[in-house]
Coordinates of C-alpha atoms in Angstrom, one line a residue:
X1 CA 0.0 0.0 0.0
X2 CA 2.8 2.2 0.5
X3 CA 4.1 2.4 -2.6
X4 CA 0.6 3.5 -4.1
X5 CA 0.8 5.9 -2.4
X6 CA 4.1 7.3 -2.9
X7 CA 3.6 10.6 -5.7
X8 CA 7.0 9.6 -6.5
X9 CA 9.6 6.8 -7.9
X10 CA 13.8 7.2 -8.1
X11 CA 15.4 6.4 -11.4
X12 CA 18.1 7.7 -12.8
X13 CA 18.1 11.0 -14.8
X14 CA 20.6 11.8 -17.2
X15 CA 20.9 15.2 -19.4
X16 CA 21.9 14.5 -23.3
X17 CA 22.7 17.0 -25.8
X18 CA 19.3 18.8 -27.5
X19 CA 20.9 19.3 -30.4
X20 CA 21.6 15.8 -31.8
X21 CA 20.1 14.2 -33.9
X22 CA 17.6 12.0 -31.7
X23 CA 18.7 8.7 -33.8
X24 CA 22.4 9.5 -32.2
X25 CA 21.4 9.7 -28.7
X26 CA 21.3 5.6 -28.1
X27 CA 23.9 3.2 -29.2
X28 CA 22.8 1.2 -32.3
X29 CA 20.6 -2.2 -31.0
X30 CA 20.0 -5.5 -32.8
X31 CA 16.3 -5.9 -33.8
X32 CA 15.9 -9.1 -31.1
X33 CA 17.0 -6.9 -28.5
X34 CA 14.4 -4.2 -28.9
X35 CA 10.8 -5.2 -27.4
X36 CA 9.5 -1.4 -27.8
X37 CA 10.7 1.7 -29.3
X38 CA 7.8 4.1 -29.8
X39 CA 6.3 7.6 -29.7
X40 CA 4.6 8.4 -26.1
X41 CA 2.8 11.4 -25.3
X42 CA 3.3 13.0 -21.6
X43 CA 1.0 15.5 -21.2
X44 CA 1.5 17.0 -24.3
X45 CA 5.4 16.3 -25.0
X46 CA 6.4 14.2 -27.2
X47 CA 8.9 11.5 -26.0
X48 CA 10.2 8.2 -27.2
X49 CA 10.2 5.3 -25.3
X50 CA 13.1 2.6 -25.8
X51 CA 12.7 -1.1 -24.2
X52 CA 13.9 -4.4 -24.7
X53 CA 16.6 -7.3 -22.9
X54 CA 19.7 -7.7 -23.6
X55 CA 20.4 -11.8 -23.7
X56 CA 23.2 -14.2 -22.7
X57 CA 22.6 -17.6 -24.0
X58 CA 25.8 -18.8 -22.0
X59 CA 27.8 -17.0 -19.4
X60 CA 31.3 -15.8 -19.8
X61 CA 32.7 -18.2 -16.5
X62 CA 30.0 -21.1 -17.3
X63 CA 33.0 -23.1 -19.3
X64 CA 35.4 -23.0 -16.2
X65 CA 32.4 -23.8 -13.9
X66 CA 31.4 -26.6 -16.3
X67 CA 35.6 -27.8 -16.4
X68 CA 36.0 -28.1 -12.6
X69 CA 32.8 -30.0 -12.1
X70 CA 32.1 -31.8 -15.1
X71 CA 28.1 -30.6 -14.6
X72 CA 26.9 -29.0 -18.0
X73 CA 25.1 -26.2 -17.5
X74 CA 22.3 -24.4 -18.7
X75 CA 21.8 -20.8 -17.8
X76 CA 21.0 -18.5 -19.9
X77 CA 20.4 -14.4 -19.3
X78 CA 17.9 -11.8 -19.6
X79 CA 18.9 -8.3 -18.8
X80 CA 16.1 -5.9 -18.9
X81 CA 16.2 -2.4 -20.1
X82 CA 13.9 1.0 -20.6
X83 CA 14.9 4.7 -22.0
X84 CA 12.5 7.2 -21.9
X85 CA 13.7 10.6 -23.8
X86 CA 12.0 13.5 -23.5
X87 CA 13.0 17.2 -25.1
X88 CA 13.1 19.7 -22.9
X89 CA 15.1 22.3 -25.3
X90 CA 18.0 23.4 -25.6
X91 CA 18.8 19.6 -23.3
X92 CA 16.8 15.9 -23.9
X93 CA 16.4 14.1 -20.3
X94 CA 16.5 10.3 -20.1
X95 CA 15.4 8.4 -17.8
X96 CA 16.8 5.2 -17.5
X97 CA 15.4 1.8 -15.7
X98 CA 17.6 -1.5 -15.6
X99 CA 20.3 -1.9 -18.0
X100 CA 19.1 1.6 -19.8
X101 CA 22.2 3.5 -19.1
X102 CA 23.9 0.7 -20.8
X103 CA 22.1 2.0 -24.3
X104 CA 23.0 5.8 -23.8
X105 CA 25.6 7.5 -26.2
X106 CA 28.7 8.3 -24.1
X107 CA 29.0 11.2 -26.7
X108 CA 26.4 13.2 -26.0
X109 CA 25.3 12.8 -22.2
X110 CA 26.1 15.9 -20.4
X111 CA 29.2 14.8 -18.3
X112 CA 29.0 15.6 -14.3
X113 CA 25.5 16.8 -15.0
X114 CA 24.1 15.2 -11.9
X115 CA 27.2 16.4 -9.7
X116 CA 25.8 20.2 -10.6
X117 CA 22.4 19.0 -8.9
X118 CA 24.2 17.5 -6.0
X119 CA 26.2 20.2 -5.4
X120 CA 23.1 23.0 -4.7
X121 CA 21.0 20.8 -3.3
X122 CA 23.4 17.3 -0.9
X123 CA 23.7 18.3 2.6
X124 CA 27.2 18.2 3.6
X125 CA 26.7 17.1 6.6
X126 CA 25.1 14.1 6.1
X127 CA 27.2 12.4 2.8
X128 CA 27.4 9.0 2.5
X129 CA 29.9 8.5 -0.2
X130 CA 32.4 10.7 -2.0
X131 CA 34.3 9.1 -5.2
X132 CA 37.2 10.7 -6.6
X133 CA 40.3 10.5 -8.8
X134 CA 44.1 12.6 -8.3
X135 CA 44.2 14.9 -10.6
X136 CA 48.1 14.1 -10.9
X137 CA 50.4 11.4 -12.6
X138 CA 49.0 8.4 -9.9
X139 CA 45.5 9.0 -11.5
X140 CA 44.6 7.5 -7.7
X141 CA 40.9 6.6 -7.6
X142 CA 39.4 6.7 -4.2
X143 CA 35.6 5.9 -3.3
X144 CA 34.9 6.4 0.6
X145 CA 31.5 5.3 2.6
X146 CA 30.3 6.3 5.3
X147 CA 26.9 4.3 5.8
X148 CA 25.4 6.5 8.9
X149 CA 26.4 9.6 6.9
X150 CA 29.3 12.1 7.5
X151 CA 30.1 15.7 6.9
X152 CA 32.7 17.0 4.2
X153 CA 35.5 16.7 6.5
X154 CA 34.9 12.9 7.1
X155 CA 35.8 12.1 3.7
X156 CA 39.4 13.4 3.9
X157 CA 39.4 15.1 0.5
X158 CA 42.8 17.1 -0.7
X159 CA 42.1 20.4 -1.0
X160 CA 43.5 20.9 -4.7
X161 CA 43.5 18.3 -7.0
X162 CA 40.9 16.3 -6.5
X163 CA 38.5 15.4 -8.7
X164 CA 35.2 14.2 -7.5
X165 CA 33.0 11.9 -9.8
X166 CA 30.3 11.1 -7.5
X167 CA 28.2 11.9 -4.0
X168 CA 25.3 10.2 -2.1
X169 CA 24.2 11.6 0.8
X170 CA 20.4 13.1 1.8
X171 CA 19.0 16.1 -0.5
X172 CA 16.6 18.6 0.0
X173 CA 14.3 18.1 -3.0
X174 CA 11.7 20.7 -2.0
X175 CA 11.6 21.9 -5.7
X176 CA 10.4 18.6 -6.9
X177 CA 7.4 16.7 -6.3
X178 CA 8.0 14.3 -3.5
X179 CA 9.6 17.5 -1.6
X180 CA 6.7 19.6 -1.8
X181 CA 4.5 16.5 -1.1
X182 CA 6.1 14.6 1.5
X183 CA 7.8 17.5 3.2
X184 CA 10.9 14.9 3.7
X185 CA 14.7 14.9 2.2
X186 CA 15.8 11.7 0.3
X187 CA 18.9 10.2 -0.6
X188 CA 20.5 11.0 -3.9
X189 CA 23.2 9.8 -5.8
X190 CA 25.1 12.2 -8.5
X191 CA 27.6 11.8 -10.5
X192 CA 27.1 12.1 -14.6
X193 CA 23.5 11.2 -13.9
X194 CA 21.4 11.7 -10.7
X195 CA 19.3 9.2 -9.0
X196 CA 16.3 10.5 -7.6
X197 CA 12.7 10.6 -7.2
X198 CA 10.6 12.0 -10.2
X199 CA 6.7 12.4 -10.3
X200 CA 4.2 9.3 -11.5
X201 CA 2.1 11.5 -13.0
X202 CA 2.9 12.3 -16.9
X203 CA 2.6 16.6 -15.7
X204 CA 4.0 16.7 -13.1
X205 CA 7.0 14.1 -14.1
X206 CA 7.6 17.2 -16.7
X207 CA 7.7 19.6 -14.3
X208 CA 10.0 17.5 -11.9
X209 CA 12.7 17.7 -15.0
X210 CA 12.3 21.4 -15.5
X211 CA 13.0 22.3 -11.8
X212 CA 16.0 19.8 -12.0
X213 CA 17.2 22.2 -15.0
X214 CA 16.5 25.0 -12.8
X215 CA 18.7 24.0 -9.8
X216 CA 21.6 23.2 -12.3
X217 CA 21.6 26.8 -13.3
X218 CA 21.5 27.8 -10.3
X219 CA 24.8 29.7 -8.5
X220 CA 26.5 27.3 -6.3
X221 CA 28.0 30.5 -4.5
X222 CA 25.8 29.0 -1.0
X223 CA 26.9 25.2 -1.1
X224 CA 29.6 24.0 0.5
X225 CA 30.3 21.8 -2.2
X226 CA 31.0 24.0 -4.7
X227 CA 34.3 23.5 -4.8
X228 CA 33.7 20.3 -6.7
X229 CA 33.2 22.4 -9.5
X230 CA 36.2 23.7 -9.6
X231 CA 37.7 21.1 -11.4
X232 CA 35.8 19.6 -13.6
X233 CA 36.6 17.2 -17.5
X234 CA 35.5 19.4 -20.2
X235 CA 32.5 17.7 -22.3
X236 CA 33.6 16.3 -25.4
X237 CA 31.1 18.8 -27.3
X238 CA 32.4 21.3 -25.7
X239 CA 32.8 24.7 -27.7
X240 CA 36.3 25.7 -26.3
X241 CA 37.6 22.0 -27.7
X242 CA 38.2 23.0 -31.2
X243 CA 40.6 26.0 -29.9
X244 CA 41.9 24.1 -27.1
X245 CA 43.0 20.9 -29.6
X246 CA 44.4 24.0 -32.2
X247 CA 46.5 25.3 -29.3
X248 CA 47.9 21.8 -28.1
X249 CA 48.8 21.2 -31.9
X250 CA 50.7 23.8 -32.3
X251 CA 52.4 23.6 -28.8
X252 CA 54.6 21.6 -30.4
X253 CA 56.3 25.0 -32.0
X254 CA 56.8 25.9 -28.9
X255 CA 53.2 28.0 -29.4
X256 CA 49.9 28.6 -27.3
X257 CA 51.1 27.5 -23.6
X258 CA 53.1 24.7 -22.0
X259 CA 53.7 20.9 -23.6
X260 CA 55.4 18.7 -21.3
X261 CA 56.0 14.7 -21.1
X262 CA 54.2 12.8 -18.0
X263 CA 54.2 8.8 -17.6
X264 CA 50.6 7.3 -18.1
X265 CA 49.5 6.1 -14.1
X266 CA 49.9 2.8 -15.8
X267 CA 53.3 3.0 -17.2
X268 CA 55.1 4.4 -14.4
X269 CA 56.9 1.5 -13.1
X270 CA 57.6 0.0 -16.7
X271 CA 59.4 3.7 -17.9
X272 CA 61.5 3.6 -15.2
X273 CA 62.7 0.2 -15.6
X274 CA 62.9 0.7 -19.8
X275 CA 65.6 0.1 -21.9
X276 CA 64.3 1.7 -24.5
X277 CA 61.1 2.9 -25.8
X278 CA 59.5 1.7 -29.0
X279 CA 57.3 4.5 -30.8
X280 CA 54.4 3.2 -33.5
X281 CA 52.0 4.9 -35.4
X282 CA 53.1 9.0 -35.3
X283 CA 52.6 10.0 -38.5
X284 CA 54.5 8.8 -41.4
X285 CA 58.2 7.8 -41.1
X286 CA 57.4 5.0 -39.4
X287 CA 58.1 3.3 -36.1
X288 CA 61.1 4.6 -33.8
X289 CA 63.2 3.4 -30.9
X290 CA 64.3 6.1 -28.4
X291 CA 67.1 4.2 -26.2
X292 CA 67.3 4.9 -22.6
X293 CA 65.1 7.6 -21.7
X294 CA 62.7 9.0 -23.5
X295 CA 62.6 12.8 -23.6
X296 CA 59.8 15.1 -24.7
X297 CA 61.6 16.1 -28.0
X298 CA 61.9 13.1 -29.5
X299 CA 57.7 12.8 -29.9
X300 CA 57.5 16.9 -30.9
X301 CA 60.3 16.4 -33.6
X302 CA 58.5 14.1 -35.2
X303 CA 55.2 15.8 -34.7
X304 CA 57.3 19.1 -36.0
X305 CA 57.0 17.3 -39.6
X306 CA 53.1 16.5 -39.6
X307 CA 51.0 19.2 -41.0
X308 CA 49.2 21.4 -38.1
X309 CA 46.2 20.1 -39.0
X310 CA 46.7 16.7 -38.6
X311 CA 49.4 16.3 -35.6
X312 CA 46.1 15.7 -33.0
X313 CA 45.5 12.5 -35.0
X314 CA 48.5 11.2 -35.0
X315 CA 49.1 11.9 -31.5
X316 CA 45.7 9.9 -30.6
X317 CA 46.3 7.0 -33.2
X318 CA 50.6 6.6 -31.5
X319 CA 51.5 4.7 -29.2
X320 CA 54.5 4.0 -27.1
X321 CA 55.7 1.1 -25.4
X322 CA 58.6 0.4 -22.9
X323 CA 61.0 -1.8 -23.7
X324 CA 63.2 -4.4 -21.7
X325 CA 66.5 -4.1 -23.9
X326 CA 68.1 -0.9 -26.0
X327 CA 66.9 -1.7 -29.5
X328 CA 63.0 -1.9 -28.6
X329 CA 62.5 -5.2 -29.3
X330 CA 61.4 -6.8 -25.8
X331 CA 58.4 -5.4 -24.8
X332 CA 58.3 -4.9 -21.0
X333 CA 54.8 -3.0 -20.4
X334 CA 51.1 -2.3 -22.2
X335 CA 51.5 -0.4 -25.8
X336 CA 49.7 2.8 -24.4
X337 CA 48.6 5.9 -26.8
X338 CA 50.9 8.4 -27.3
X339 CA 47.9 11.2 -26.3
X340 CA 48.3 9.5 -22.4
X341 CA 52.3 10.5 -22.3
X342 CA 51.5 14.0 -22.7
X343 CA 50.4 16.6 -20.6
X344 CA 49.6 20.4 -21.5
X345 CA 48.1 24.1 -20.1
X346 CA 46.7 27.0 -21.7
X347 CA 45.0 29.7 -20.3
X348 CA 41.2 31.1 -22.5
X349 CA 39.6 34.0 -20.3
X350 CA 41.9 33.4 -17.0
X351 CA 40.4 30.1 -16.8
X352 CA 43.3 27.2 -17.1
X353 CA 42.7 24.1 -19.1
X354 CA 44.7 21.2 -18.9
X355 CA 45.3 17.8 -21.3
X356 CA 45.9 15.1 -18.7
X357 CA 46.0 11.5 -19.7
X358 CA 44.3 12.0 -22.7
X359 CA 41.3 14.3 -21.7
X360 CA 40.3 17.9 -20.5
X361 CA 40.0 19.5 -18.0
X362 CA 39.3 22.9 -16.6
X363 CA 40.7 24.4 -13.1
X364 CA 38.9 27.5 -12.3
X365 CA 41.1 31.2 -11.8
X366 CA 40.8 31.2 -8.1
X367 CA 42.0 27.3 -7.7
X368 CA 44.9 28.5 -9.9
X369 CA 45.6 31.8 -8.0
X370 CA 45.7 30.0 -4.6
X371 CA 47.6 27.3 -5.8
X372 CA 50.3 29.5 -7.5
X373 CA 50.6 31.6 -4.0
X374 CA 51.1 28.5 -1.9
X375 CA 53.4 26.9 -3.7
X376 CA 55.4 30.4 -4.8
X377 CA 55.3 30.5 -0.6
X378 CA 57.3 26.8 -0.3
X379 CA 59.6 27.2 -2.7
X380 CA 61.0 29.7 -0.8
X381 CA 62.2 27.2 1.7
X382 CA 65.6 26.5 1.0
X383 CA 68.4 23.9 1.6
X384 CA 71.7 25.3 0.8
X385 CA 73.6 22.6 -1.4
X386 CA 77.2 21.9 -1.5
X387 CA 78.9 23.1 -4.6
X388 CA 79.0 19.8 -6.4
X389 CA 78.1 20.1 -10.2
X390 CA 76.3 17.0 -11.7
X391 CA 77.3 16.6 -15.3
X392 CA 75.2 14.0 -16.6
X393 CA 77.3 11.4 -18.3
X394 CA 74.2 9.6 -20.6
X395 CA 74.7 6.3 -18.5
X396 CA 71.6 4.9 -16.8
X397 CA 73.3 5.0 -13.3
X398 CA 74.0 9.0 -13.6
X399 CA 71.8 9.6 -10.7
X400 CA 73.7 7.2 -8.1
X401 CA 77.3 8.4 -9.4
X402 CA 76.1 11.6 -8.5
X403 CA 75.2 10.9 -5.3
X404 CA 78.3 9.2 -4.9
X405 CA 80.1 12.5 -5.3
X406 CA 78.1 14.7 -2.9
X407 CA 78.6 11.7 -0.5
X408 CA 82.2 12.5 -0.5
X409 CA 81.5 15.9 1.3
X410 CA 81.1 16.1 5.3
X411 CA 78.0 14.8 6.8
X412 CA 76.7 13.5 3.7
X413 CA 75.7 9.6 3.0
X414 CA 74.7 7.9 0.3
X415 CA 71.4 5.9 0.2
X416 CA 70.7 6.0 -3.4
X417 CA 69.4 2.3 -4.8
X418 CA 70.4 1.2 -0.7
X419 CA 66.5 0.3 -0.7
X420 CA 64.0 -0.9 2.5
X421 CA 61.2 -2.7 2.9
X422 CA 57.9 -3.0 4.9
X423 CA 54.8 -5.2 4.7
X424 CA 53.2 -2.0 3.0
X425 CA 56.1 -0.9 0.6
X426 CA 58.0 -4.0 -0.3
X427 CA 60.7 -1.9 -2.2
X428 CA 62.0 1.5 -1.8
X429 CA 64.0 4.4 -1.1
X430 CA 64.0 5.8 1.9
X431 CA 66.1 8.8 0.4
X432 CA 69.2 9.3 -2.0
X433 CA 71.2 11.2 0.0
X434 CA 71.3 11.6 4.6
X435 CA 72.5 14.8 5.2
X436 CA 74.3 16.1 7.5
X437 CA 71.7 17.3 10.0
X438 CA 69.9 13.9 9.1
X439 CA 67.7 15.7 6.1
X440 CA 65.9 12.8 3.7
X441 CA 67.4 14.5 0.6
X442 CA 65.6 13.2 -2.8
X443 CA 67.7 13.8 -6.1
X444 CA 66.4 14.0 -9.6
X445 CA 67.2 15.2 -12.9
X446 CA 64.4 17.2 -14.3
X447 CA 64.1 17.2 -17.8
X448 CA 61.2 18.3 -18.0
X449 CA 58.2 20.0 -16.0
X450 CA 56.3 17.1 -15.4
X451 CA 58.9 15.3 -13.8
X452 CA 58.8 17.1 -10.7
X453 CA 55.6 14.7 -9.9
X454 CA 57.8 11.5 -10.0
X455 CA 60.1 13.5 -7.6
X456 CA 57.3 13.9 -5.0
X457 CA 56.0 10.5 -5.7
X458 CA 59.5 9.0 -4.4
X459 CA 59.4 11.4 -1.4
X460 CA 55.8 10.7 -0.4
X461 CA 56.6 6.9 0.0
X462 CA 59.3 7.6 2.2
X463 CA 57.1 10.0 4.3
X464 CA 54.5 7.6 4.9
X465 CA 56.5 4.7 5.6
X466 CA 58.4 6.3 8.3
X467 CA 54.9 7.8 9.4
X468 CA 53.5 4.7 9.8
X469 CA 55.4 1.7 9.6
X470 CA 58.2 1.0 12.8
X471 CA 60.1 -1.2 10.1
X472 CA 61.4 1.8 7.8
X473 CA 62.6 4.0 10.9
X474 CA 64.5 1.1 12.5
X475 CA 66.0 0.4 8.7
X476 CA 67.0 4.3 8.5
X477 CA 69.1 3.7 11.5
X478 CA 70.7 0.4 10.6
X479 CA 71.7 2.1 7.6
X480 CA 73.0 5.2 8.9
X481 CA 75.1 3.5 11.8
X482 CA 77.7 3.5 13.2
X483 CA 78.3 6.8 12.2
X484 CA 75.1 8.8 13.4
X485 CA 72.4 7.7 15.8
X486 CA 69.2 7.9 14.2
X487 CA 65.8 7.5 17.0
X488 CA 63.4 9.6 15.2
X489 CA 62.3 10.7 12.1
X490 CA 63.9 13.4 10.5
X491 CA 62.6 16.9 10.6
X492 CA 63.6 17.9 7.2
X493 CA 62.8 16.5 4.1
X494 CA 64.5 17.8 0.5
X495 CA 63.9 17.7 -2.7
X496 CA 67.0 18.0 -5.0
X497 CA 67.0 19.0 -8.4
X498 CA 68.9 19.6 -11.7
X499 CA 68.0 19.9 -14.8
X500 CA 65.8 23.3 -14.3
X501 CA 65.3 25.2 -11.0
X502 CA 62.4 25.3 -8.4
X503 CA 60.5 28.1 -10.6
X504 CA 57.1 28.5 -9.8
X505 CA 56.8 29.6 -13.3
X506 CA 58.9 26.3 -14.5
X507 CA 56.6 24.1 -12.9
X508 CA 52.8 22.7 -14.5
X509 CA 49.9 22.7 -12.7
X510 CA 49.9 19.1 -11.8
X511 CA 53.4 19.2 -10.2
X512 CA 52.5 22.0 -7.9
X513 CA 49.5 20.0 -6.5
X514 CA 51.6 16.9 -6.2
X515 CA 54.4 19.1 -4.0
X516 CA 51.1 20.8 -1.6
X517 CA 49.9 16.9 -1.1
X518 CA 53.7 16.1 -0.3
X519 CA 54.2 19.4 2.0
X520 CA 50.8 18.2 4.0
X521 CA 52.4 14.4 4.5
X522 CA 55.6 16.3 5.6
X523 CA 54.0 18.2 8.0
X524 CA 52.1 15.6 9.4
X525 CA 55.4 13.9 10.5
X526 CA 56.4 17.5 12.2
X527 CA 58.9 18.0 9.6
X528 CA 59.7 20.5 7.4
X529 CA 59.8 20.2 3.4
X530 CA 63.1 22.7 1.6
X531 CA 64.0 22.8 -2.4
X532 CA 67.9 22.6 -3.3
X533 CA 68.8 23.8 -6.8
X534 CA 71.4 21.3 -8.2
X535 CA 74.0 23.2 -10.1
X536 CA 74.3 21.3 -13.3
X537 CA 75.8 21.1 -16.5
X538 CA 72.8 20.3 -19.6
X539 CA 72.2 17.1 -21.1
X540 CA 73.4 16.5 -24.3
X541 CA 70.2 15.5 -26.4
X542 CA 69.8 11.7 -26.9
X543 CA 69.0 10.6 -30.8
X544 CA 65.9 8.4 -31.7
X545 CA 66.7 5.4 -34.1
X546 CA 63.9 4.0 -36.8
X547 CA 62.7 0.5 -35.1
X548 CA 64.3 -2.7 -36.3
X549 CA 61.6 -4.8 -38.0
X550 CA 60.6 -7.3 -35.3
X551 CA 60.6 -11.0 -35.4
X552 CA 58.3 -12.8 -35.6

């Protein structure tokens, strides 16, 4: 009886671009999957209705099942699905039931369109889950419950950096109808679509979706979550792409803002174990082998060659893979697009937009402001560094031989490739070089911008080992006697680097919020975090080499 009774019923509501042709909207289905597809009329608006099952005669796992038991089985699948679309100009609303969402066109639902809902309307003090990714070179996804509810501070979100993808927690919905009718809040969950309750009744279901509109458009100036917004991907359909992808082309002439070269979350480990790296697909010439490390120029001066026009499609259809030896031959990691090694900033209307593994995003001016101060702020903290010059010899064990050498002056020791290990961090560094007043010093040549984020990765770990794990302090000490007694954890960490100097204005937007996150950790041991500016002698450039053909 209750649910008679109920004006209301939660589905989920996406938003979809009004101006597409409505045949585009839905993926293409086979004719024994659709059960419905026609015209409805709701209160005088046209709408289409989509339904049908999507069936398995045999599940994927059923062979392995039927393998280890030697019992055939029969079980074949039915998975239901319903899209209603209705126009509400200049946007068309679906709302999906079962598998619906499975049938939508990725290319033209309105991307974090039920976050803008959640944001005027979640109380954020009573959130039950917060989903989010690092907007750095970890791409570090993170989902967090809290089933009794929590406020904002619960979740433990970074201040910059972080983008959100999706919130549940309890709404006020007194714009819609189960608001005005039941006088009670309900739980939501946004993300790219909201799920919510919308009217049973065909008139007032239409005026449910145009107060949904209404809220979007509303000024998020009052919510405490606004800040979600701050960051947020940039739609595919987006007006600014065209400009943006014309400015990122021709970044490679050194035009139109800041190119730079950042490992894929995924390749990390493989690039820094790599031989080599074998380059397939960017543009003509054919493939390429880049021994040892692989540098920024080597993709732009083969870009440099491909007409303006056409350089974003050969950076989308190139890939790179890491290689085990120097001639690219064995393949030590995933063959990953060449779009997902790059990263890039440019500024339209003081708002910064940046190309992060493969996709867009926009930081608002006042995220970009506040980030630039505090990090202009740390910088200034200094370590003065002995005057040992590190002139890079094109060997892979540069680094270590150069922390060999600044180990030969007082107080310093050597640590470099000396690595620990805890039930957490089976392998690592706990610094390259102990200074004299027991600093964790952290050395890297950086070659480019986006290398400082690798630098900050290494230091992190170290940080919260020593935090939190006895095993990594006790190691410290073993390491560092007899010569120095070592019973707590250092009070300064450094970060030591040649190659280009601690410039706020040398440094991408993405490696200033990797060093806040990595000044917070710092702090939270009751340390201090200081910047050393190697003095150094440039790099002579390495050459790429066309690609043997492989064997077969």
């Amino acid at each position: 009886m209750a649910s008679t009774s109920t004006p209301s019923k939660p589905v989920s509501l996406f938003r979809l671009d009004g101006t597409a042709a409505e045949q585009e909207l839905l993926v293409p289905l086979k004719d024994d999957q659709i059960v419905t597809d026609t015209e409805v009329d709701l209160s005088g608006t046209r709408a289409r209705l989509v339904a049908g099952r999507f069936r398995t005669e045999a599940p994927q796992w059923l062979p392995h099942a039927a393998s280890l038991t030697g019992t055939e089985l029969a079980l074949s699948s039915e998975l239901p699905f319903a899209v209603l679309l209705v126009p509400r100009p200049p946007w068309t609303y679906a709302v999906t039931w079962g598998a619906g969402h499975l049938i939508l066109n990725d290319e033209h639902v309105d991307q974090g369109f039920g976050l803008l809902f959640g944001i005027r309307r979640l109380d954020p003090f009573d959130l039950g889950l917060v989903a989010s990714a690092a907007l750095d070179t970890s791409a570090r996804a993170t989902q967090t419950s809290i089933p009794g509810g929590g406020d904002l501070s619960a979740f433990r979100l970074e201040p910059y950096g972080e983008l959100v993808n999706r919130l549940a927690g309890t709404a006020d919905l007194a714009d819609l109808t189960y608001g005005r009718i039941t006088g009670r809040r309900h739980r939501i969950r946004a993300g790219n679509a909201v799920w919510l309750p919308l009217a049973k009744d065909p008139a007032a279901f239409l005026a449910d979706l145009d107060a949904v509109g209404a809220v979007v458009d509303e000024p998020d100036a009052h919510s405490a979550l606004r800040f979600v917004a701050q960051t947020r991907p940039l739609d595919r359909h987006d007006s600014l792409l065209p400009t943006l992808e014309r400015r990122l082309a021709e970044s490679v002439d050194g035009e139109n803002g800041a190119l730079g070269l950042a490992w894929p979350a995924t390749a990390v480990h493989d690039a820094e174990q790599a031989g080599s790296f074998r380059i397939t697909g960017l543009g003509p010439g054919g493939p390429f082998t880049v021994p040892g490390r692989l540098e920024l120029a080597h993709l732009t001066d083969r870009l440099a060659g491909i007409d303006v026009d056409d350089r974003l499609k050969a950076v989308r259809a190139g890939r790179i893979v890491p290689c085990a030896d120097d001639a690219g031959e064995e393949e030590a990691g995933a063959s990953i697009p060449v779009a997902r090694w790059l990263v890039f900033e440019t500024t339209i209307d003081h708002v910064r937009y940046v190309f992060h593994q493969g996709r867009w995003y926009r930081i608002g001016e006042t995220y970009v402001r506040q980030l630039r101060e505090q990090v202009a702020a740390m910088l200034a903290r200094r370590f003065d560094w002995p005057p040992v010059p590190w002139v890079p010899t094109g060997t892979p064990d540069d680094e270590h031989a150069y922390c060999r050498q600044v180990a030969e002056e007082p107080g310093f020791l050597c640590l470099d490739r000396d690595f620990a290990s805890t039930p957490l961090h089976p392998r690592f560094e706990l610094c390259d070089l102990l200074g004299p007043g027991d600093e964790l010093i952290h050395v890297k040549w950086l070659s480019r911008a986006t290398a400082a984020s690798h630098l900050c990765t290494q230091a992190l770990v170290s940080a919260e080992a020593l935090a939190h794990e006895p095993e990594a302090l006790a190691q410290l000490a073993a390491k560092a006697a007899p010569d120095r007694v070592i019973d707590r954890i250092p009070r300064t960490v450094v970060l030591a680097a040649a190659g280009r100097s601690w410039n706020i204005d040398e440094l991408f937007t993405l490696s200033q919020v990797s060093l806040l996150r990595l000044d917070r950790s710092v702090r939270a041991l009751q340390a201090t975090l200081r910047f050393a500016d190697v003095p150094y002698v440039p790099k002579a450039r390495t050459h790429a080499t066309s690609a043997r053909r492989r064997r077969s």
